[in-house]
JSON list of C-alpha atoms in Angstrom, two decimals:
[
{"chain": "A", "resi": 1, "resn": "MET", "atom": "CA", "xyz": [-19.51, -20.18, -14.46]},
{"chain": "A", "resi": 2, "resn": "ARG", "atom": "CA", "xyz": [-17.11, -19.84, -17.40]},
{"chain": "A", "resi": 3, "resn": "ILE", "atom": "CA", "xyz": [-13.60, -20.20, -16.14]},
{"chain": "A", "resi": 4, "resn": "VAL", "atom": "CA", "xyz": [-10.40, -19.51, -18.25]},
{"chain": "A", "resi": 5, "resn": "ILE", "atom": "CA", "xyz": [-6.96, -20.89, -17.43]},
{"chain": "A", "resi": 6, "resn": "ILE", "atom": "CA", "xyz": [-4.11, -19.01, -18.76]},
{"chain": "A", "resi": 7, "resn": "ASP", "atom": "CA", "xyz": [-1.15, -21.43, -18.91]},
{"chain": "A", "resi": 8, "resn": "ASP", "atom": "CA", "xyz": [1.44, -22.51, -21.20]},
{"chain": "A", "resi": 9, "resn": "SER", "atom": "CA", "xyz": [2.39, -25.52, -19.43]},
{"chain": "A", "resi": 10, "resn": "GLY", "atom": "CA", "xyz": [0.15, -28.46, -20.09]},
{"chain": "A", "resi": 11, "resn": "LEU", "atom": "CA", "xyz": [0.89, -30.31, -16.90]},
{"chain": "A", "resi": 12, "resn": "ARG", "atom": "CA", "xyz": [0.32, -27.38, -14.69]},
{"chain": "A", "resi": 13, "resn": "ALA", "atom": "CA", "xyz": [-3.03, -26.54, -16.51]},
{"chain": "A", "resi": 14, "resn": "THR", "atom": "CA", "xyz": [-4.17, -30.05, -16.08]},
{"chain": "A", "resi": 15, "resn": "VAL", "atom": "CA", "xyz": [-3.74, -29.87, -12.29]},
{"chain": "A", "resi": 16, "resn": "LEU", "atom": "CA", "xyz": [-6.17, -26.50, -12.28]},
{"chain": "A", "resi": 17, "resn": "GLU", "atom": "CA", "xyz": [-8.45, -28.12, -14.58]},
{"chain": "A", "resi": 18, "resn": "GLU", "atom": "CA", "xyz": [-8.78, -31.42, -12.57]},
{"chain": "A", "resi": 19, "resn": "GLY", "atom": "CA", "xyz": [-9.27, -29.50, -9.32]},
{"chain": "A", "resi": 20, "resn": "LEU", "atom": "CA", "xyz": [-12.02, -27.38, -11.12]},
{"chain": "A", "resi": 21, "resn": "ARG", "atom": "CA", "xyz": [-13.76, -30.40, -12.61]},
{"chain": "A", "resi": 22, "resn": "GLU", "atom": "CA", "xyz": [-13.69, -32.16, -9.21]},
{"chain": "A", "resi": 23, "resn": "ALA", "atom": "CA", "xyz": [-15.29, -29.12, -7.56]},
{"chain": "A", "resi": 24, "resn": "GLY", "atom": "CA", "xyz": [-18.16, -29.32, -10.21]},
{"chain": "A", "resi": 25, "resn": "TYR", "atom": "CA", "xyz": [-17.14, -26.74, -12.72]},
{"chain": "A", "resi": 26, "resn": "ASP", "atom": "CA", "xyz": [-17.41, -27.80, -16.40]},
{"chain": "A", "resi": 27, "resn": "ASP", "atom": "CA", "xyz": [-17.13, -24.74, -18.48]},
{"chain": "A", "resi": 28, "resn": "ILE", "atom": "CA", "xyz": [-13.31, -24.57, -18.51]},
{"chain": "A", "resi": 29, "resn": "HIS", "atom": "CA", "xyz": [-11.01, -23.20, -21.31]},
{"chain": "A", "resi": 30, "resn": "ILE", "atom": "CA", "xyz": [-7.27, -23.28, -21.24]},
{"chain": "A", "resi": 31, "resn": "VAL", "atom": "CA", "xyz": [-5.62, -20.44, -23.15]},
{"chain": "A", "resi": 32, "resn": "PRO", "atom": "CA", "xyz": [-1.85, -20.25, -23.68]},
{"chain": "A", "resi": 33, "resn": "PRO", "atom": "CA", "xyz": [-0.50, -16.72, -23.37]},
{"chain": "A", "resi": 34, "resn": "ARG", "atom": "CA", "xyz": [0.60, -16.33, -26.90]},
{"chain": "A", "resi": 35, "resn": "GLY", "atom": "CA", "xyz": [-0.28, -14.09, -29.75]},
{"chain": "A", "resi": 36, "resn": "ALA", "atom": "CA", "xyz": [-3.54, -11.84, -29.34]},
{"chain": "A", "resi": 37, "resn": "PHE", "atom": "CA", "xyz": [-4.60, -13.74, -26.37]},
{"chain": "A", "resi": 38, "resn": "VAL", "atom": "CA", "xyz": [-5.93, -10.78, -24.34]},
{"chain": "A", "resi": 39, "resn": "ALA", "atom": "CA", "xyz": [-8.43, -10.12, -27.36]},
{"chain": "A", "resi": 40, "resn": "ARG", "atom": "CA", "xyz": [-9.39, -13.73, -27.26]},
{"chain": "A", "resi": 41, "resn": "LEU", "atom": "CA", "xyz": [-9.98, -13.62, -23.61]},
{"chain": "A", "resi": 42, "resn": "GLU", "atom": "CA", "xyz": [-12.27, -10.60, -23.78]},
{"chain": "A", "resi": 43, "resn": "ARG", "atom": "CA", "xyz": [-14.21, -12.26, -26.48]},
{"chain": "A", "resi": 44, "resn": "MET", "atom": "CA", "xyz": [-14.70, -15.40, -24.41]},
{"chain": "A", "resi": 45, "resn": "ALA", "atom": "CA", "xyz": [-15.96, -13.17, -21.49]},
{"chain": "A", "resi": 46, "resn": "PRO", "atom": "CA", "xyz": [-14.89, -15.48, -18.67]},
{"chain": "A", "resi": 47, "resn": "ASP", "atom": "CA", "xyz": [-16.46, -15.00, -15.24]},
{"chain": "A", "resi": 48, "resn": "VAL", "atom": "CA", "xyz": [-13.08, -15.91, -13.52]},
{"chain": "A", "resi": 49, "resn": "VAL", "atom": "CA", "xyz": [-9.47, -16.35, -14.80]},
{"chain": "A", "resi": 50, "resn": "LEU", "atom": "CA", "xyz": [-6.96, -18.45, -13.28]},
{"chain": "A", "resi": 51, "resn": "MET", "atom": "CA", "xyz": [-3.31, -17.55, -14.14]},
{"chain": "A", "resi": 52, "resn": "ASP", "atom": "CA", "xyz": [-0.71, -20.21, -13.69]},
{"chain": "A", "resi": 53, "resn": "LEU", "atom": "CA", "xyz": [2.64, -18.59, -14.20]},
{"chain": "A", "resi": 54, "resn": "GLY", "atom": "CA", "xyz": [5.00, -20.94, -12.50]},
{"chain": "A", "resi": 55, "resn": "SER", "atom": "CA", "xyz": [8.29, -19.02, -12.44]},
{"chain": "A", "resi": 56, "resn": "PRO", "atom": "CA", "xyz": [7.50, -15.85, -14.33]},
{"chain": "A", "resi": 57, "resn": "SER", "atom": "CA", "xyz": [9.87, -13.42, -15.81]},
{"chain": "A", "resi": 58, "resn": "ARG", "atom": "CA", "xyz": [9.14, -9.71, -15.13]},
{"chain": "A", "resi": 59, "resn": "ASP", "atom": "CA", "xyz": [7.99, -9.40, -18.77]},
{"chain": "A", "resi": 60, "resn": "THR", "atom": "CA", "xyz": [5.47, -12.24, -18.44]},
{"chain": "A", "resi": 61, "resn": "LEU", "atom": "CA", "xyz": [4.23, -10.75, -15.22]},
{"chain": "A", "resi": 62, "resn": "GLU", "atom": "CA", "xyz": [3.80, -7.43, -16.80]},
{"chain": "A", "resi": 63, "resn": "GLU", "atom": "CA", "xyz": [1.97, -9.06, -19.67]},
{"chain": "A", "resi": 64, "resn": "MET", "atom": "CA", "xyz": [-0.53, -10.92, -17.30]},
{"chain": "A", "resi": 65, "resn": "LEU", "atom": "CA", "xyz": [-0.99, -7.79, -15.18]},
{"chain": "A", "resi": 66, "resn": "THR", "atom": "CA", "xyz": [-2.13, -6.12, -18.32]},
{"chain": "A", "resi": 67, "resn": "VAL", "atom": "CA", "xyz": [-4.65, -8.91, -18.60]},
{"chain": "A", "resi": 68, "resn": "SER", "atom": "CA", "xyz": [-5.89, -8.16, -15.20]},
{"chain": "A", "resi": 69, "resn": "ARG", "atom": "CA", "xyz": [-6.32, -4.58, -15.72]},
{"chain": "A", "resi": 70, "resn": "ALA", "atom": "CA", "xyz": [-8.32, -5.25, -19.29]},
{"chain": "A", "resi": 71, "resn": "LEU", "atom": "CA", "xyz": [-10.79, -7.83, -17.97]},
{"chain": "A", "resi": 72, "resn": "ALA", "atom": "CA", "xyz": [-12.07, -6.56, -14.83]},
{"chain": "A", "resi": 73, "resn": "ARG", "atom": "CA", "xyz": [-13.03, -10.00, -13.53]},
{"chain": "A", "resi": 74, "resn": "PRO", "atom": "CA", "xyz": [-11.82, -12.13, -10.52]},
{"chain": "A", "resi": 75, "resn": "ILE", "atom": "CA", "xyz": [-8.24, -13.49, -11.21]},
{"chain": "A", "resi": 76, "resn": "ALA", "atom": "CA", "xyz": [-6.44, -15.79, -9.10]},
{"chain": "A", "resi": 77, "resn": "MET", "atom": "CA", "xyz": [-2.61, -16.00, -9.82]},
{"chain": "A", "resi": 78, "resn": "PHE", "atom": "CA", "xyz": [-0.56, -19.15, -9.16]},
{"chain": "A", "resi": 79, "resn": "VAL", "atom": "CA", "xyz": [3.15, -18.61, -9.04]},
{"chain": "A", "resi": 80, "resn": "ASP", "atom": "CA", "xyz": [5.87, -20.83, -7.71]},
{"chain": "A", "resi": 81, "resn": "GLN", "atom": "CA", "xyz": [8.04, -18.03, -6.43]},
{"chain": "A", "resi": 82, "resn": "SER", "atom": "CA", "xyz": [7.54, -14.21, -5.62]},
{"chain": "A", "resi": 83, "resn": "ASP", "atom": "CA", "xyz": [8.95, -11.14, -4.16]},
{"chain": "A", "resi": 84, "resn": "GLU", "atom": "CA", "xyz": [7.51, -7.91, -2.59]},
{"chain": "A", "resi": 85, "resn": "ALA", "atom": "CA", "xyz": [7.56, -6.06, -6.02]},
{"chain": "A", "resi": 86, "resn": "MET", "atom": "CA", "xyz": [5.55, -8.99, -7.72]},
{"chain": "A", "resi": 87, "resn": "ILE", "atom": "CA", "xyz": [3.07, -9.02, -5.17]},
{"chain": "A", "resi": 88, "resn": "GLY", "atom": "CA", "xyz": [2.40, -5.34, -4.87]},
{"chain": "A", "resi": 89, "resn": "ALA", "atom": "CA", "xyz": [2.16, -5.28, -8.87]},
{"chain": "A", "resi": 90, "resn": "ALA", "atom": "CA", "xyz": [-0.46, -7.94, -8.74]},
{"chain": "A", "resi": 91, "resn": "ILE", "atom": "CA", "xyz": [-2.53, -6.42, -6.23]},
{"chain": "A", "resi": 92, "resn": "ASP", "atom": "CA", "xyz": [-2.25, -2.90, -7.87]},
{"chain": "A", "resi": 93, "resn": "ALA", "atom": "CA", "xyz": [-3.34, -4.68, -11.19]},
{"chain": "A", "resi": 94, "resn": "GLY", "atom": "CA", "xyz": [-6.53, -5.96, -9.43]},
{"chain": "A", "resi": 95, "resn": "VAL", "atom": "CA", "xyz": [-5.49, -9.76, -8.87]},
{"chain": "A", "resi": 96, "resn": "SER", "atom": "CA", "xyz": [-7.86, -11.14, -6.38]},
{"chain": "A", "resi": 97, "resn": "ALA", "atom": "CA", "xyz": [-5.98, -14.09, -5.16]},
{"chain": "A", "resi": 98, "resn": "TYR", "atom": "CA", "xyz": [-2.13, -14.43, -5.24]},
{"chain": "A", "resi": 99, "resn": "VAL", "atom": "CA", "xyz": [-0.81, -18.01, -4.36]},
{"chain": "A", "resi": 100, "resn": "VAL", "atom": "CA", "xyz": [2.75, -18.73, -4.14]},
{"chain": "A", "resi": 101, "resn": "ASP", "atom": "CA", "xyz": [3.80, -22.27, -4.27]},
{"chain": "A", "resi": 102, "resn": "GLY", "atom": "CA", "xyz": [0.18, -23.58, -3.70]},
{"chain": "A", "resi": 103, "resn": "LEU", "atom": "CA", "xyz": [-0.79, -25.30, -7.03]},
{"chain": "A", "resi": 104, "resn": "ARG", "atom": "CA", "xyz": [-2.61, -28.33, -5.83]},
{"chain": "A", "resi": 105, "resn": "LYS", "atom": "CA", "xyz": [-5.99, -29.68, -7.18]},
{"chain": "A", "resi": 106, "resn": "GLU", "atom": "CA", "xyz": [-7.61, -29.64, -3.87]},
{"chain": "A", "resi": 107, "resn": "ARG", "atom": "CA", "xyz": [-6.79, -26.02, -3.34]},
{"chain": "A", "resi": 108, "resn": "VAL", "atom": "CA", "xyz": [-8.28, -24.81, -6.66]},
{"chain": "A", "resi": 109, "resn": "LYS", "atom": "CA", "xyz": [-11.84, -24.42, -5.50]},
{"chain": "A", "resi": 110, "resn": "PRO", "atom": "CA", "xyz": [-11.22, -22.39, -2.12]},
{"chain": "A", "resi": 111, "resn": "VAL", "atom": "CA", "xyz": [-8.70, -20.11, -4.24]},
{"chain": "A", "resi": 112, "resn": "LEU", "atom": "CA", "xyz": [-11.37, -19.58, -6.78]},
{"chain": "A", "resi": 113, "resn": "GLU", "atom": "CA", "xyz": [-14.18, -18.80, -4.29]},
{"chain": "A", "resi": 114, "resn": "LEU", "atom": "CA", "xyz": [-11.68, -16.52, -2.26]},
{"chain": "A", "resi": 115, "resn": "ALA", "atom": "CA", "xyz": [-11.04, -14.61, -5.65]},
{"chain": "A", "resi": 116, "resn": "VAL", "atom": "CA", "xyz": [-14.60, -14.22, -6.44]},
{"chain": "A", "resi": 117, "resn": "ARG", "atom": "CA", "xyz": [-15.49, -12.80, -3.01]},
{"chain": "A", "resi": 118, "resn": "ARG", "atom": "CA", "xyz": [-12.70, -10.60, -2.81]},
{"chain": "A", "resi": 119, "resn": "PHE", "atom": "CA", "xyz": [-13.33, -9.21, -6.34]},
{"chain": "A", "resi": 120, "resn": "ASN", "atom": "CA", "xyz": [-17.02, -8.58, -5.48]},
{"chain": "A", "resi": 121, "resn": "ALA", "atom": "CA", "xyz": [-16.09, -6.97, -2.26]},
{"chain": "A", "resi": 122, "resn": "PHE", "atom": "CA", "xyz": [-13.74, -4.74, -3.89]},
{"chain": "A", "resi": 123, "resn": "ALA", "atom": "CA", "xyz": [-16.28, -3.98, -6.73]},
{"chain": "A", "resi": 124, "resn": "ARG", "atom": "CA", "xyz": [-18.72, -2.87, -4.05]},
{"chain": "A", "resi": 125, "resn": "ILE", "atom": "CA", "xyz": [-16.44, -0.76, -2.24]},
{"chain": "A", "resi": 126, "resn": "GLN", "atom": "CA", "xyz": [-15.34, 0.95, -5.61]},
{"chain": "A", "resi": 127, "resn": "ALA", "atom": "CA", "xyz": [-19.10, 1.50, -6.56]},
{"chain": "A", "resi": 128, "resn": "GLU", "atom": "CA", "xyz": [-19.56, 3.12, -3.06]},
{"chain": "A", "resi": 129, "resn": "LEU", "atom": "CA", "xyz": [-16.46, 5.25, -3.57]},
{"chain": "A", "resi": 130, "resn": "ASP", "atom": "CA", "xyz": [-17.71, 6.25, -7.03]},
{"chain": "A", "resi": 131, "resn": "GLU", "atom": "CA", "xyz": [-21.18, 7.15, -5.46]},
{"chain": "A", "resi": 132, "resn": "ALA", "atom": "CA", "xyz": [-19.57, 9.13, -2.67]},
{"chain": "A", "resi": 133, "resn": "ARG", "atom": "CA", "xyz": [-17.41, 11.11, -5.05]},
{"chain": "A", "resi": 134, "resn": "GLY", "atom": "CA", "xyz": [-20.45, 11.77, -7.30]},
{"chain": "A", "resi": 135, "resn": "ALA", "atom": "CA", "xyz": [-22.56, 13.10, -4.35]},
{"chain": "A", "resi": 136, "resn": "LEU", "atom": "CA", "xyz": [-19.71, 15.29, -3.20]},
{"chain": "A", "resi": 137, "resn": "SER", "atom": "CA", "xyz": [-19.14, 16.73, -6.65]},
{"chain": "A", "resi": 138, "resn": "ASP", "atom": "CA", "xyz": [-22.98, 17.29, -6.86]},
{"chain": "A", "resi": 139, "resn": "ARG", "atom": "CA", "xyz": [-22.84, 18.92, -3.47]},
{"chain": "A", "resi": 140, "resn": "LYS", "atom": "CA", "xyz": [-20.20, 21.23, -4.73]},
{"chain": "A", "resi": 141, "resn": "VAL", "atom": "CA", "xyz": [-22.26, 22.31, -7.69]},
{"chain": "A", "resi": 142, "resn": "ILE", "atom": "CA", "xyz": [-25.29, 22.89, -5.64]},
{"chain": "A", "resi": 143, "resn": "ASP", "atom": "CA", "xyz": [-23.24, 25.13, -3.14]},
{"chain": "A", "resi": 144, "resn": "ARG", "atom": "CA", "xyz": [-21.82, 26.94, -5.91]},
{"chain": "A", "resi": 145, "resn": "ALA", "atom": "CA", "xyz": [-25.30, 27.77, -7.38]},
{"chain": "A", "resi": 146, "resn": "LYS", "atom": "CA", "xyz": [-26.63, 28.67, -3.91]},
{"chain": "A", "resi": 147, "resn": "SER", "atom": "CA", "xyz": [-23.63, 31.08, -3.44]},
{"chain": "A", "resi": 148, "resn": "ILE", "atom": "CA", "xyz": [-24.78, 32.75, -6.99]},
{"chain": "A", "resi": 149, "resn": "LEU", "atom": "CA", "xyz": [-28.30, 32.93, -5.85]},
{"chain": "A", "resi": 150, "resn": "MET", "atom": "CA", "xyz": [-27.37, 34.39, -2.45]},
{"chain": "A", "resi": 151, "resn": "ALA", "atom": "CA", "xyz": [-25.29, 37.07, -3.94]},
{"chain": "A", "resi": 152, "resn": "GLN", "atom": "CA", "xyz": [-27.37, 38.09, -6.84]},
{"chain": "A", "resi": 153, "resn": "ARG", "atom": "CA", "xyz": [-30.72, 37.93, -5.05]},
{"chain": "A", "resi": 154, "resn": "ASN", "atom": "CA", "xyz": [-29.81, 38.66, -1.47]},
{"chain": "A", "resi": 155, "resn": "LEU", "atom": "CA", "xyz": [-31.28, 35.32, -0.30]},
{"chain": "A", "resi": 156, "resn": "SER", "atom": "CA", "xyz": [-30.28, 33.14, 2.84]},
{"chain": "A", "resi": 157, "resn": "GLU", "atom": "CA", "xyz": [-28.56, 29.79, 2.16]},
{"chain": "A", "resi": 158, "resn": "GLN", "atom": "CA", "xyz": [-31.93, 28.09, 3.10]},
{"chain": "A", "resi": 159, "resn": "GLU", "atom": "CA", "xyz": [-33.87, 30.28, 0.73]},
{"chain": "A", "resi": 160, "resn": "ALA", "atom": "CA", "xyz": [-31.33, 29.83, -2.12]},
{"chain": "A", "resi": 161, "resn": "TYR", "atom": "CA", "xyz": [-31.56, 25.88, -1.57]},
{"chain": "A", "resi": 162, "resn": "SER", "atom": "CA", "xyz": [-35.50, 26.11, -1.45]},
{"chain": "A", "resi": 163, "resn": "LEU", "atom": "CA", "xyz": [-35.57, 28.12, -4.81]},
{"chain": "A", "resi": 164, "resn": "LEU", "atom": "CA", "xyz": [-33.27, 25.59, -6.43]},
{"chain": "A", "resi": 165, "resn": "ARG", "atom": "CA", "xyz": [-35.30, 22.71, -5.12]},
{"chain": "A", "resi": 166, "resn": "SER", "atom": "CA", "xyz": [-38.54, 24.03, -6.12]},
{"chain": "A", "resi": 167, "resn": "SER", "atom": "CA", "xyz": [-37.36, 24.98, -9.58]},
{"chain": "A", "resi": 168, "resn": "ALA", "atom": "CA", "xyz": [-36.00, 21.48, -9.95]},
{"chain": "A", "resi": 169, "resn": "MET", "atom": "CA", "xyz": [-39.45, 20.05, -8.97]},
{"chain": "A", "resi": 170, "resn": "ASN", "atom": "CA", "xyz": [-41.31, 22.29, -11.39]},
{"chain": "A", "resi": 171, "resn": "GLN", "atom": "CA", "xyz": [-38.92, 21.33, -14.23]},
{"chain": "A", "resi": 172, "resn": "GLY", "atom": "CA", "xyz": [-38.95, 17.60, -13.49]},
{"chain": "A", "resi": 173, "resn": "LYS", "atom": "CA", "xyz": [-35.17, 17.61, -13.18]},
{"chain": "A", "resi": 174, "resn": "LYS", "atom": "CA", "xyz": [-32.46, 16.88, -10.42]},
{"chain": "A", "resi": 175, "resn": "ILE", "atom": "CA", "xyz": [-31.44, 19.87, -8.08]},
{"chain": "A", "resi": 176, "resn": "VAL", "atom": "CA", "xyz": [-27.78, 19.29, -9.35]},
{"chain": "A", "resi": 177, "resn": "ASP", "atom": "CA", "xyz": [-28.93, 19.81, -13.02]},
{"chain": "A", "resi": 178, "resn": "VAL", "atom": "CA", "xyz": [-30.84, 23.13, -12.27]},
{"chain": "A", "resi": 179, "resn": "ALA", "atom": "CA", "xyz": [-27.65, 24.27, -10.21]},
{"chain": "A", "resi": 180, "resn": "GLN", "atom": "CA", "xyz": [-25.40, 23.35, -13.16]},
{"chain": "A", "resi": 181, "resn": "ALA", "atom": "CA", "xyz": [-27.73, 25.14, -15.47]},
{"chain": "A", "resi": 182, "resn": "LEU", "atom": "CA", "xyz": [-27.67, 28.29, -13.19]},
{"chain": "A", "resi": 183, "resn": "ILE", "atom": "CA", "xyz": [-23.76, 28.32, -12.86]},
{"chain": "A", "resi": 184, "resn": "THR", "atom": "CA", "xyz": [-23.54, 28.01, -16.72]},
{"chain": "A", "resi": 185, "resn": "ALA", "atom": "CA", "xyz": [-26.19, 30.91, -17.13]},
{"chain": "A", "resi": 186, "resn": "SER", "atom": "CA", "xyz": [-24.30, 32.91, -14.58]},
{"chain": "A", "resi": 187, "resn": "GLU", "atom": "CA", "xyz": [-20.84, 32.39, -16.36]},
{"chain": "A", "resi": 188, "resn": "LEU", "atom": "CA", "xyz": [-22.46, 33.33, -19.78]},
{"chain": "A", "resi": 189, "resn": "LEU", "atom": "CA", "xyz": [-23.70, 36.31, -18.39]},
{"chain": "A", "resi": 190, "resn": "GLY", "atom": "CA", "xyz": [-20.51, 37.60, -16.61]},
{"chain": "A", "resi": 191, "resn": "GLY", "atom": "CA", "xyz": [-21.68, 37.01, -13.18]},
{"chain": "A", "resi": 192, "resn": "GLY", "atom": "CA", "xyz": [-20.00, 33.72, -12.14]},
{"chain": "A", "resi": 193, "resn": "LEU", "atom": "CA", "xyz": [-18.70, 33.43, -8.53]}
]
C-alpha cells in the first residue's frame, strides 16, 4: 500500500512515518504542501493520504480539501484544533477520518484502517446511488417510449412494453436503447409526447 504523508513539519511527519513503519507499512512518501504538490500527488497515485495540518489556517485547510476532492482516495486528516465549520468542510470534501489532537504513532494504524474502510463504504454507497439513478433514468425513458407506442398504435401498457422488449431482443440491444431510439424518431417526425 502506497501511503503519502502531506506535512511541512518534519517532526510531526516523523511521528506518522514511525507509526506506519511499526504497523508494517514501508511504501511511505512525505510530500510538503508546496508548489504543484497536488499534481505530484496525482502522479504518485497513493492508496491512502495522511494529512498532518497541525493548526491550519483557513487557506491551508481549503488547499488540503482541494487535494481531497482531486484524489478520490482515502484521506485521514490530523489537526491540533478544529471547529464545526472545519469539520463540515473536511467531510464535504471527502475526508474519511478527521482526527483532532490525536497525533500519536500508536494511533496511526487504526486511523488509517478506519479511513480506508469509511472510504470504501462511501464508494459502495455512491456506486449504488449512481446505479439507482441510472435505473430510474432508464425507467423514465422506457415509460416515455411506452406512452408513445400506446398513443400512436393504440396498445395497452403491457403490449407496448412487450413490443419494446421483443424489438430489443431482435436487435440485440438493451430495451432502454430501443426506447431512446423510438423517442428520438418520434420527435423527429413531430409526434413526441
